[in-house]
PDB file of C-alpha atoms and ligand atoms in Angstrom:
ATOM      1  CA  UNK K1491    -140.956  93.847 159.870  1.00 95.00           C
ATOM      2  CA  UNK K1492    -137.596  92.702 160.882  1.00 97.00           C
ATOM      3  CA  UNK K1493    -134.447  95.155 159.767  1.00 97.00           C
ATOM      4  CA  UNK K1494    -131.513  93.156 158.557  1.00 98.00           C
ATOM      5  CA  UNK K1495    -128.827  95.594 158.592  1.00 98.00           C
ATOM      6  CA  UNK K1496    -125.588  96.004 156.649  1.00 98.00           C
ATOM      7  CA  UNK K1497    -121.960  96.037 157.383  1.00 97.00           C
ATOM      8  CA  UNK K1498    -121.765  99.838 156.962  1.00 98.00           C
ATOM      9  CA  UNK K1499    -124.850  99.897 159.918  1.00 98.00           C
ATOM     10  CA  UNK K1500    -123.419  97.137 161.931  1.00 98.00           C
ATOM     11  CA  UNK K1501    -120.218  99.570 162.274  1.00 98.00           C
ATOM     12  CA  UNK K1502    -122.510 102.499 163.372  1.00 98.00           C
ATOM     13  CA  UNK K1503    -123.890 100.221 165.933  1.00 99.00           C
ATOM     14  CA  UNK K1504    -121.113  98.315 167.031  1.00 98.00           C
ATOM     15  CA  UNK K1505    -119.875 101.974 167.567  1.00 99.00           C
ATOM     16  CA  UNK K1506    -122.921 102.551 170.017  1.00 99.00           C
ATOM     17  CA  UNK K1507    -122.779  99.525 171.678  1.00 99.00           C
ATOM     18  CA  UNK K1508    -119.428  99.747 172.957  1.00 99.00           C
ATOM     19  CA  UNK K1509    -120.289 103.176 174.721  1.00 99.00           C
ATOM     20  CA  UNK K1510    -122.945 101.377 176.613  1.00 99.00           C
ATOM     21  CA  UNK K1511    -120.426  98.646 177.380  1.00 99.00           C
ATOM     22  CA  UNK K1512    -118.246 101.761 178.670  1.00 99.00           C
ATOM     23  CA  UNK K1513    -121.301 103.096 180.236  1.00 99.00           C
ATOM     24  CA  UNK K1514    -121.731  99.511 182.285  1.00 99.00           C
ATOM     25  CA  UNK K1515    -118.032  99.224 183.178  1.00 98.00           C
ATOM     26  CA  UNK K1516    -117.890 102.368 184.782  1.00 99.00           C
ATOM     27  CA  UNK K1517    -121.279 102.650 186.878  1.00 99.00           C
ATOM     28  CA  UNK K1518    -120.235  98.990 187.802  1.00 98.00           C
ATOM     29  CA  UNK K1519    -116.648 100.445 189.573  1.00 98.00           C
ATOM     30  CA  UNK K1520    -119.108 103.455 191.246  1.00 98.00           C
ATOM     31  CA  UNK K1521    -121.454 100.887 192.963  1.00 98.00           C
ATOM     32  CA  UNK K1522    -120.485 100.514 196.540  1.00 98.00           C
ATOM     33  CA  UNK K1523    -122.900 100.621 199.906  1.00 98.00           C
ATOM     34  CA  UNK K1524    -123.873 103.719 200.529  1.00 98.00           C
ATOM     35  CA  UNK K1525    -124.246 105.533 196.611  1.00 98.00           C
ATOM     36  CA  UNK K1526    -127.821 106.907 195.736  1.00 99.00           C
ATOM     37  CA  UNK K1527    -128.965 105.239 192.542  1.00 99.00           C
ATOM     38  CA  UNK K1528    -129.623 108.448 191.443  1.00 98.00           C
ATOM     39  CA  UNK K1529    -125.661 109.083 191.305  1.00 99.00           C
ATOM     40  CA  UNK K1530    -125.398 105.934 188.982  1.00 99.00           C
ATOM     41  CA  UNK K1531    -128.306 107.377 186.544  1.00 99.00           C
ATOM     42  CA  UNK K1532    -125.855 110.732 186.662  1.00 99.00           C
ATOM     43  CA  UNK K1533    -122.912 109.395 185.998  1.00 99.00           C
ATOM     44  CA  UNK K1534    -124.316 107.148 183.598  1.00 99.00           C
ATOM     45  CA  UNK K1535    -125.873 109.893 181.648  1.00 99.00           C
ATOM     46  CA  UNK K1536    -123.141 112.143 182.100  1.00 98.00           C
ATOM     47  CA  UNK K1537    -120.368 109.883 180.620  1.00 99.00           C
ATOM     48  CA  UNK K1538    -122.998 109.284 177.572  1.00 99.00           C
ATOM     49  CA  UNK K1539    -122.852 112.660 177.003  1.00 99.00           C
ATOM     50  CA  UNK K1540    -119.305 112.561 177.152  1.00 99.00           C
ATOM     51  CA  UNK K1541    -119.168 110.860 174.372  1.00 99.00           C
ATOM     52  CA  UNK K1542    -121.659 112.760 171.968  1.00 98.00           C
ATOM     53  CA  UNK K1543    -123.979 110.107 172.032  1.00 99.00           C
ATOM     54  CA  UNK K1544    -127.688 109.880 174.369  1.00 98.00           C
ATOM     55  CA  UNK K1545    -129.162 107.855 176.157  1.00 99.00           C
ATOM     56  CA  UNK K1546    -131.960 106.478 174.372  1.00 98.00           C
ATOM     57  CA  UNK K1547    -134.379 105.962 177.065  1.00 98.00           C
ATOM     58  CA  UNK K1548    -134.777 109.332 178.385  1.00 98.00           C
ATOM     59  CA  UNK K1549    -137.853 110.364 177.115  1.00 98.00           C
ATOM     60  CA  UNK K1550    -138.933 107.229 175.741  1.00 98.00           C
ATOM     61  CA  UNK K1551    -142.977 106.568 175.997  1.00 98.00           C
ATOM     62  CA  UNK K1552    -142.040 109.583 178.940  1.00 98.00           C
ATOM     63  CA  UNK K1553    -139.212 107.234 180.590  1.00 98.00           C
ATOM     64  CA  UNK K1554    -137.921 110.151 182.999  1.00 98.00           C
ATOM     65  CA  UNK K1555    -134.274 109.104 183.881  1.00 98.00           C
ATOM     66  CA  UNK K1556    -131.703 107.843 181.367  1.00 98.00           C
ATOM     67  CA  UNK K1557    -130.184 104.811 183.274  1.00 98.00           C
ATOM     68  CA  UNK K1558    -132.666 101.929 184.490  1.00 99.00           C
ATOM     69  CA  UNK K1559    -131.568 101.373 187.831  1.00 99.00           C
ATOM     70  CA  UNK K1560    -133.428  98.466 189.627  1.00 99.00           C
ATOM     71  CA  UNK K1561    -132.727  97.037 193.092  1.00 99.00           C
ATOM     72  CA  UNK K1562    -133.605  93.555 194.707  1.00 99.00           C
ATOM     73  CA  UNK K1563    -137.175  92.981 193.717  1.00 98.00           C
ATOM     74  CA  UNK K1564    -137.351  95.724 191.151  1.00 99.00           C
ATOM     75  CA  UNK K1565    -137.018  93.826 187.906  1.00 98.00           C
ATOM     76  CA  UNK K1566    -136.628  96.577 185.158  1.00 98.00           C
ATOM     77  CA  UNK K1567    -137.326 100.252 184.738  1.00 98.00           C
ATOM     78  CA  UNK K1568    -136.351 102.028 188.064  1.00 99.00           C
ATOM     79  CA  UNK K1569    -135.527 105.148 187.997  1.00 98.00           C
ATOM     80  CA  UNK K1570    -132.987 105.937 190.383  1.00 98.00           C
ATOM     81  CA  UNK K1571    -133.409 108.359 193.709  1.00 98.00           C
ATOM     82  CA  UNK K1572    -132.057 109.230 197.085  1.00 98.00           C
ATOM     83  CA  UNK K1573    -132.225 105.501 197.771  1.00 98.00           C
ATOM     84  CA  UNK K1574    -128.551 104.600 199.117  1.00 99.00           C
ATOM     85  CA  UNK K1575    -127.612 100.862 197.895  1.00 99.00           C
ATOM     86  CA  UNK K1576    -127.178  98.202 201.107  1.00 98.00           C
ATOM     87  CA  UNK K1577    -124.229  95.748 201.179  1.00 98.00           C
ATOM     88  CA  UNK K1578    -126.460  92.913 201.239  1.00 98.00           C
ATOM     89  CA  UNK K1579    -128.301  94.584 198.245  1.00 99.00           C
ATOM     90  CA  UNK K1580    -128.447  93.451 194.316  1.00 99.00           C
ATOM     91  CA  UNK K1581    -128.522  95.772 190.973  1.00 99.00           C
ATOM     92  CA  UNK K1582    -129.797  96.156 187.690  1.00 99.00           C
ATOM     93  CA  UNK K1583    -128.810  98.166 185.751  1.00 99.00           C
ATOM     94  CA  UNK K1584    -129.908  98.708 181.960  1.00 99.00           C
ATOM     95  CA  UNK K1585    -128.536 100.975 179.617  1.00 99.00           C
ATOM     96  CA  UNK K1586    -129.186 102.404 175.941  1.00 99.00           C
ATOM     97  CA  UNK K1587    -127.308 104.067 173.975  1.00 99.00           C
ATOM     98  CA  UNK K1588    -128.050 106.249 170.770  1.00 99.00           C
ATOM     99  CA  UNK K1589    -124.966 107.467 168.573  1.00 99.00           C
ATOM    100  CA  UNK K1590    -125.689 109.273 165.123  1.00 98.00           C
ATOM    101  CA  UNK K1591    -128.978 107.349 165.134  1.00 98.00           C
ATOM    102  CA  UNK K1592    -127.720 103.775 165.792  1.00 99.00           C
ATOM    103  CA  UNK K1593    -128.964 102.112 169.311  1.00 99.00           C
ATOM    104  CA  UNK K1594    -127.280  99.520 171.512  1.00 99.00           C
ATOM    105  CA  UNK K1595    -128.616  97.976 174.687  1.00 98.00           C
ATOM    106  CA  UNK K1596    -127.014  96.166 177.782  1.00 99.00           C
ATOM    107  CA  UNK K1597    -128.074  95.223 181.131  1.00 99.00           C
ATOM    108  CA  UNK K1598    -126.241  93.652 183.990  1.00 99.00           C
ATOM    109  CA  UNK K1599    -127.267  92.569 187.497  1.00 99.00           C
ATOM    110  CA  UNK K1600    -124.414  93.247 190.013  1.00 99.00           C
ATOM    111  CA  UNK K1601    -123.768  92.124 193.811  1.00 99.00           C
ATOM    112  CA  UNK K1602    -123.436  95.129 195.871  1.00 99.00           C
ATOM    113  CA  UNK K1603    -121.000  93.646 198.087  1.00 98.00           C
ATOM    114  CA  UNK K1604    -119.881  89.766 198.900  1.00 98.00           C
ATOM    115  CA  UNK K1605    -122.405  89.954 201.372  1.00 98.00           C
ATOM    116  CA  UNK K1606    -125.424  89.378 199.131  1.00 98.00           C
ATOM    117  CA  UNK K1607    -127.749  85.726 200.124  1.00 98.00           C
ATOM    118  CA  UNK K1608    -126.472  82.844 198.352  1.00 98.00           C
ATOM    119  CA  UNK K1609    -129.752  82.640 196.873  1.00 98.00           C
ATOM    120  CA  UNK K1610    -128.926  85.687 195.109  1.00 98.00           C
ATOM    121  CA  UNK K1611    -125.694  84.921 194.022  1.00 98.00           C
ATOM    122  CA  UNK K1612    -127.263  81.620 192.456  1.00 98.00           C
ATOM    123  CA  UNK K1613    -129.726  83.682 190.539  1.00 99.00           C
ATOM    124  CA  UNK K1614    -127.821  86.166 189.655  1.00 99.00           C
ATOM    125  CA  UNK K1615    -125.010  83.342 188.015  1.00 99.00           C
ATOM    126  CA  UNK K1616    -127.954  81.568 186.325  1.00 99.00           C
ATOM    127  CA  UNK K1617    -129.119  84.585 184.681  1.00 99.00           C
ATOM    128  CA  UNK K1618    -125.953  85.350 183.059  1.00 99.00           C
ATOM    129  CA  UNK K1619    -125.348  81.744 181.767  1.00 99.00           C
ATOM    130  CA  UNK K1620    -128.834  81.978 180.697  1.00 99.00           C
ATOM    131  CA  UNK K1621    -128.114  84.928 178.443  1.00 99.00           C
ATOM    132  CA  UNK K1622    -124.918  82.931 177.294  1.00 99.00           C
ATOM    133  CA  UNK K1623    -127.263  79.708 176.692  1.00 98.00           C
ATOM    134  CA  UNK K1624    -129.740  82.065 174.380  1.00 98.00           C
ATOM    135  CA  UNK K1625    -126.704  83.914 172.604  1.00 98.00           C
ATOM    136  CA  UNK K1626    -125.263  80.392 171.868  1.00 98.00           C
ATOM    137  CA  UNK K1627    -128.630  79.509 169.760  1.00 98.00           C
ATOM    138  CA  UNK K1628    -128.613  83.348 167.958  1.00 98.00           C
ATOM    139  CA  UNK K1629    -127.140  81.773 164.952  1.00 97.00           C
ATOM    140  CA  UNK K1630    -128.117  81.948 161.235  1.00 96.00           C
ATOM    141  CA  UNK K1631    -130.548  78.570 160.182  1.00 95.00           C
ATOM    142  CA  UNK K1632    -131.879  78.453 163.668  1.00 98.00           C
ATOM    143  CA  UNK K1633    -135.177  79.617 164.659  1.00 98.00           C
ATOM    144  CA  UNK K1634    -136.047  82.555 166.915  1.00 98.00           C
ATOM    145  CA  UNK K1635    -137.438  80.444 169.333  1.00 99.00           C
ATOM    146  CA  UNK K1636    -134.426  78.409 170.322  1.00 99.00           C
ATOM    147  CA  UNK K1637    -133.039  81.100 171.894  1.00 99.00           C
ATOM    148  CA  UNK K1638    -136.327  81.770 173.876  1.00 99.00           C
ATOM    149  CA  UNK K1639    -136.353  77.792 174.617  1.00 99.00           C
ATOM    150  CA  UNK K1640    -132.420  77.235 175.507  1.00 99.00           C
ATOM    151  CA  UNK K1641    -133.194  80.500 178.193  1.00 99.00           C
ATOM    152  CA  UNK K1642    -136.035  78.914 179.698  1.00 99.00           C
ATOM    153  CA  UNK K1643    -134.720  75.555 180.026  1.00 99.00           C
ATOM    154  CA  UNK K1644    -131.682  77.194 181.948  1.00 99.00           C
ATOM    155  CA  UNK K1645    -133.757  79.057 183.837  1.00 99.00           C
ATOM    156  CA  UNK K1646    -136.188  76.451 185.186  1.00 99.00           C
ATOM    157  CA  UNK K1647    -133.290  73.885 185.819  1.00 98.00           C
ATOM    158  CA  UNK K1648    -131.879  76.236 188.415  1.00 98.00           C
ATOM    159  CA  UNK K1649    -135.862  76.500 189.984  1.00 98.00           C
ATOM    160  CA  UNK K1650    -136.354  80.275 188.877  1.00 99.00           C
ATOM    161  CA  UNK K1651    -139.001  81.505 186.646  1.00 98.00           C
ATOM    162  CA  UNK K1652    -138.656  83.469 183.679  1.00 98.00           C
ATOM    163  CA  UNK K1653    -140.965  86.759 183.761  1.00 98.00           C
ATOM    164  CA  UNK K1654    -143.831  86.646 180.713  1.00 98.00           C
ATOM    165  CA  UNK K1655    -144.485  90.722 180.970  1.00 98.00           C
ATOM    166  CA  UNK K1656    -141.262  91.648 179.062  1.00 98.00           C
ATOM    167  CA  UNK K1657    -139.175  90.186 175.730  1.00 98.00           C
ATOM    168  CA  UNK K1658    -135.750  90.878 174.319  1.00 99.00           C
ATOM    169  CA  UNK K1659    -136.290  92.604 170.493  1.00 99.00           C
ATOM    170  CA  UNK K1660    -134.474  93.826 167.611  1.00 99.00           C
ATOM    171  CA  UNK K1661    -132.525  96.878 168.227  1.00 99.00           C
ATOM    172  CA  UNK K1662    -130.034  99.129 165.912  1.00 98.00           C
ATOM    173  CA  UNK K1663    -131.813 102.056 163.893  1.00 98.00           C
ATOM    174  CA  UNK K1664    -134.425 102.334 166.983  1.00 98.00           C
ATOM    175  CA  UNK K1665    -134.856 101.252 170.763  1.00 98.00           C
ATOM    176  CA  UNK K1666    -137.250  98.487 170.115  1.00 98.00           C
ATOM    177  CA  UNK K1667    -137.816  96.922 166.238  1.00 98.00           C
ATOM    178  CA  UNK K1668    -139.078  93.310 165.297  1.00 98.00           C
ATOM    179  CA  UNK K1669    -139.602  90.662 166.543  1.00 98.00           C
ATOM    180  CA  UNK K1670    -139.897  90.236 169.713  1.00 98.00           C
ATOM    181  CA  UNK K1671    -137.827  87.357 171.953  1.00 99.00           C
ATOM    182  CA  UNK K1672    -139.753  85.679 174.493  1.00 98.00           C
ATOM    183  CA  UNK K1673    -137.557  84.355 176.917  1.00 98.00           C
ATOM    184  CA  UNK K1674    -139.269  81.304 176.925  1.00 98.00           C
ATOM    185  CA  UNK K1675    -140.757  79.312 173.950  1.00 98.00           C
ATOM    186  CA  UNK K1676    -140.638  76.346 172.223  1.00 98.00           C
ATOM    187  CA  UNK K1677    -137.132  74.830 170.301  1.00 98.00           C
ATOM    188  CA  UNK K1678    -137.311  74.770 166.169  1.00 98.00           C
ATOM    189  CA  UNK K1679    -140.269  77.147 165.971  1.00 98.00           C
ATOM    190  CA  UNK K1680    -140.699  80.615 165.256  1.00 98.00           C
ATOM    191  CA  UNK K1681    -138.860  82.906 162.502  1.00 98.00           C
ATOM    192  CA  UNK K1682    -135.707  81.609 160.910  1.00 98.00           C
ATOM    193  CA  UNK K1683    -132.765  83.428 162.299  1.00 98.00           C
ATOM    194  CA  UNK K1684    -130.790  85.239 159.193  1.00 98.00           C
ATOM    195  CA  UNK K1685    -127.430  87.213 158.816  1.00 98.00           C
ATOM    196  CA  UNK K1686    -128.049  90.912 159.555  1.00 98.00           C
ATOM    197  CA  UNK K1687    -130.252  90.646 162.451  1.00 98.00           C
ATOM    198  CA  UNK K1688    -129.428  92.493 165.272  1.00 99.00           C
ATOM    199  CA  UNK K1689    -131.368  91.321 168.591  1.00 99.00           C
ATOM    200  CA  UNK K1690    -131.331  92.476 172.210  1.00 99.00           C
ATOM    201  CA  UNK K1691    -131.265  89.295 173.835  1.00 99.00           C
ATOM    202  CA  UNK K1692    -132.522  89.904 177.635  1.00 99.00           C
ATOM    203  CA  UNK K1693    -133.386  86.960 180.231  1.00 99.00           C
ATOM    204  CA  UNK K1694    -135.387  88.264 182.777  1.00 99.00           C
ATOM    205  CA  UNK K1695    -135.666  85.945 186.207  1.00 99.00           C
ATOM    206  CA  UNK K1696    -137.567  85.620 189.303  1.00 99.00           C
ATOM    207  CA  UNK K1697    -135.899  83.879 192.383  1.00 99.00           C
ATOM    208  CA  UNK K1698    -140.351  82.898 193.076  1.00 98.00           C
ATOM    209  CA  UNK K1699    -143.180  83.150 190.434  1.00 98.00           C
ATOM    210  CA  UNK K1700    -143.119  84.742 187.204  1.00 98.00           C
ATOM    211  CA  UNK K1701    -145.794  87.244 187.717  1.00 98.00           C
ATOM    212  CA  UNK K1702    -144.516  91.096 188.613  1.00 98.00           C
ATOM    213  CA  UNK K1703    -146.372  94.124 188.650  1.00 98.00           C
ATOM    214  CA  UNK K1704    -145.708  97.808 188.071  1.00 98.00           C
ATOM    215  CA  UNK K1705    -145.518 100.457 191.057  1.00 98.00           C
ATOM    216  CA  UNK K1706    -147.058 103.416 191.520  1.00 98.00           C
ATOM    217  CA  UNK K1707    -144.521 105.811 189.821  1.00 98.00           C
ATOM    218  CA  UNK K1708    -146.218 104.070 186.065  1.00 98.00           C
ATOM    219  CA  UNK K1709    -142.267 102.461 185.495  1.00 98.00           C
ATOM    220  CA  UNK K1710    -140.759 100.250 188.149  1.00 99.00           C
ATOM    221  CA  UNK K1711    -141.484  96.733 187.623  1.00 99.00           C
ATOM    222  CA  UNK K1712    -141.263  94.701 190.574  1.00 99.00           C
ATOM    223  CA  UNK K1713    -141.765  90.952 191.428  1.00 99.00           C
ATOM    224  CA  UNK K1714    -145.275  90.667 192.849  1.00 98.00           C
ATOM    225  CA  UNK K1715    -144.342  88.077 195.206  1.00 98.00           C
ATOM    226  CA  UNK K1716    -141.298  90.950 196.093  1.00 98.00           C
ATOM    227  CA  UNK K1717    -138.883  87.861 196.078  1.00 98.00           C
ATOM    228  CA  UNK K1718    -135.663  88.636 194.338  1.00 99.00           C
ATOM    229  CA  UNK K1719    -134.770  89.265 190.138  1.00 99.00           C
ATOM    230  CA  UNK K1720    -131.903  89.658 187.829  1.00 99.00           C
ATOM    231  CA  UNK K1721    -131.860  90.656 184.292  1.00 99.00           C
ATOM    232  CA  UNK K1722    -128.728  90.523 181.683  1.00 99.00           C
ATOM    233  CA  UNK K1723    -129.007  91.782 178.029  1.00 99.00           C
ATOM    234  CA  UNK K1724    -126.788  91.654 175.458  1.00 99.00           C
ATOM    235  CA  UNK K1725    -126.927  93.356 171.734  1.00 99.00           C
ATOM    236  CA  UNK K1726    -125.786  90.831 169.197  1.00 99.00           C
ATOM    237  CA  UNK K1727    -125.362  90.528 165.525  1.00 98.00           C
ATOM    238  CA  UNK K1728    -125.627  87.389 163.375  1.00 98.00           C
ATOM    239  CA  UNK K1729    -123.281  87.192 160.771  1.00 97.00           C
ATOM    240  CA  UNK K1730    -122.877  84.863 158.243  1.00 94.00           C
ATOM    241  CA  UNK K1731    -121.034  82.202 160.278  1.00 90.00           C
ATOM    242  CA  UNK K1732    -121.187  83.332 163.681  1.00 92.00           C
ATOM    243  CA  UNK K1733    -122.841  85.642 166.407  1.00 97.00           C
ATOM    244  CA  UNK K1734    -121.380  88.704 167.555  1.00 98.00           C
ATOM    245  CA  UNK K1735    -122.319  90.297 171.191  1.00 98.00           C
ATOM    246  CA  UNK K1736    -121.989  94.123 170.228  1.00 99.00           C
ATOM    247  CA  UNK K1737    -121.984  95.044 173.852  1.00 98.00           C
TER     248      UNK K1737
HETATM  249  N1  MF3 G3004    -134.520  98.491 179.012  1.00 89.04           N
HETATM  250  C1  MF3 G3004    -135.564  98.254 178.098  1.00 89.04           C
HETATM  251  C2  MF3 G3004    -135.097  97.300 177.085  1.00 89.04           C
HETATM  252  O1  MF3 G3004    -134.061  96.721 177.250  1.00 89.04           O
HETATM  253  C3  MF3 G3004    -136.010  99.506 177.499  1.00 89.04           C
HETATM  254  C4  MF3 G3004    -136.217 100.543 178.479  1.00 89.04           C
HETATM  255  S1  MF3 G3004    -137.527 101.396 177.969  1.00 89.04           S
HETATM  256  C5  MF3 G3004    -137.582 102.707 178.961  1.00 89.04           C
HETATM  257  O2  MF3 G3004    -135.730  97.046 176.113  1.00 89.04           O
HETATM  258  F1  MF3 G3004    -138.660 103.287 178.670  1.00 89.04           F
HETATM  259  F2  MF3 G3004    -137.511 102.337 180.217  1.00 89.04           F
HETATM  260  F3  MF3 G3004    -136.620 103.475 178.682  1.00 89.04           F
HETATM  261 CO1   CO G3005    -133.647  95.831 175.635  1.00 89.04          CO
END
């Protein structure tokens, strides 16, 4: 069942959201060569508690850390460790937020330094104008699907795949409601899109195939060809007219 939430919620989440926009801004000045992702998880958490809100991931189906912190082939999910980040490295991290009971969610893929391949610069730009592409179609009268298809069509012009193991999904009284969002998918089908929906919109990419797998630890996704990924989420709201990104 999909949640279409008021203006009265939409506050309580916009409130939410722009902590985990906070949360992103700040781990993203803290990541140089040489950091442990386990300080970004801290610091992460540590400014969400700051602001009397929690992370909404720790504890989630037994999700131990409270940032996702993923690096070069690790798609989503890592939890972070003594691991210090490399120059030539890329990161993801993901972050939810939970303030009086409302959610938000963001992700982000950052360059650890200039240094990173070109390849990974590319994919790391086509994610993020992939997410723009999807956000673009999140608009009242369209379907669901159109922001799956305009994703996927961005994607696989740029010769990257989108991963098929995990969606985008509503988000705003819990971590994950109805429905879910494919990142791929075909244009005009699926629900209609209506005012009051709030979706986390989140393009997952492989620089090779689509297929990853999930390490040892039960979390960490990786890319089972171990090429390099990117991921970018946004929380949005449709409104009447247009589309709001929360975060
Ligand atoms: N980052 C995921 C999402 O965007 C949720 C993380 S679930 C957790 O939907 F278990 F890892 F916390
Ligand atoms: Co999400």
């Amino acid at each position: 069942m999909i949640l279409l939430k008021s203006p009265a919620e939409i506050d309580k989440i916009r409130a939410s959201c722009k902590i985990v926009r906070r949360t992103l801004d700040l781990l993203k000045s803290k990541i140089k060569p040489g950091i442990k992702t386990k300080e970004l998880n801290i610091a992460g958490e540590e400014f969400i508690y700051s602001q009397k809100a929690q992370p909404s991931f720790k504890g989630y189906m037994g999700y131990p850390a409270g940032i996702c912190v993923s690096v070069n082939e690790e798609l989503v999910h890592g939890i972070g460790s003594e691991r210090r980040l490399k120059e030539t490295d890329v990161v993801s991290l993901d972050v939810g937020v939970e303030l009086d009971g409302f959610f938000g969610d963001a992700a982000e893929t950052f360059a650890v330094s200039g240094k990173i391949s070109g390849e990974a610069k590319r994919l790391i730009e086509t994610t993020r104008v992939s997410l723009e592409r999807g956000i673009e179609q999140a608009v009242c009268g369209k379907r669901l699907f159109d922001i799956s298809a305009a994703i996927q069509a961005c994607v696989e012009k740029a010769g990257f795949s989108v991963v098929r193991q995990f969606v985008g999904h509503g988000v705003g009284l819990k971590v994950h409601e109805d429905p879910q969002i494919p990142n791929y998918g075909k244009p005009h089908t699926g629900i209609k899109l209506k005012a009051g929906m709030v979706l986390a919109i989140e393009p997952m990419v492989n620089a090779g195939s689509w297929e990853v797998d999930i390490l040892d630890d039960g979390w960490t996704a990786v890319t089972r060809d171990r090429r390099l990924c990117a991921h970018f989420e946004h929380t949005v709201y449709i409104g009447d007219k247009e589309v709001e990104i929360l975060t």
